[in-house]
């Protein structure tokens, strides 16, 4: 199996793991919200929550392995496969059919990614960022994040863009670590610094995504999913010697495939926004479900009264009127006759 096929296979399995975890988290969040409790301590005792954590961890490890065998321009766009895999899984769990918009988004995303595979495939990466390059990338990215994350205005799309950039740079730095593990690219202490940068950008992407989803899911999800591979591709093409195959025609095919895949991602994101409680996980990024609003308190429903206590007007069985006692006959001499006096 070539390095490209291995990277694609690992990316596909990673996407399925992430999508399965997302669906499980969605159902768990809906169930705990309906029950009126969703605290962290209760989740620690829930086996479904631990299963979702394990799937997310497995997806992350598979993504790291894919970065060892595939270029950034190949692996990062495949993160959109998570949205594709979540479509049939979510529909099956919800007991519904896949919507037409979801089918359209799936087909467009797969077609666009197939075009990217033709031009972005190549040998396993063997180049890594130096510590100086990693620090320069981190500094430039931090400046952009500070500009995008500034308060004021409508921060949803800005924070989504910042989250995608942070997650894409975290993946680029992660690839440097995976390549350095098999060669003398970075001394151990320098690798430790890069690892700290990875943790910082991953955490920043997580927090930014959380705030981006406050204004809705559809548009921020699409922007985050698209900004992630763009940031990683910039690092790969400019600093790691990655290139697209096919010359000018290959570049045109890449741009066309990227546009088609982007439109598919937009359709899938809009479809996800229409599903109640939809959660999202974007591969290779700090993935979070959208914040779950607490369920509104239910008004207590009074218990039905027993039949014996219902008023007469509400009973279904008619009640005969009470029988009044007949007055006793008076003495005969009182009115000169034997019976009651005639009127």
Short mmCIF file of N, CA and C in Angstrom, two decimals, residues 150-156:
data_model
loop_
_atom_site.label_atom_id
_atom_site.label_comp_id
_atom_site.label_asym_id
_atom_site.label_seq_id
_atom_site.Cartn_x
_atom_site.Cartn_y
_atom_site.Cartn_z
N UNK A 150 -11.08 39.72 18.36
CA UNK A 150 -11.33 40.95 19.11
C UNK A 150 -12.82 41.05 19.44
N UNK A 151 -13.16 41.66 20.55
CA UNK A 151 -14.57 41.78 20.92
C UNK A 151 -15.29 42.80 20.05
N UNK A 152 -16.62 42.71 20.08
CA UNK A 152 -17.43 43.67 19.35
C UNK A 152 -17.94 43.11 18.04
N UNK A 153 -19.00 43.72 17.54
CA UNK A 153 -19.56 43.29 16.26
C UNK A 153 -20.26 41.94 16.38
N UNK A 154 -20.27 41.23 15.28
CA UNK A 154 -20.84 39.88 15.24
C UNK A 154 -19.68 38.90 15.14
N UNK A 155 -19.27 38.31 16.25
CA UNK A 155 -18.03 37.53 16.25
C UNK A 155 -18.17 36.12 15.71
N UNK A 156 -19.35 35.68 15.36
CA UNK A 156 -19.53 34.28 14.99
C UNK A 156 -18.59 33.81 13.89
#
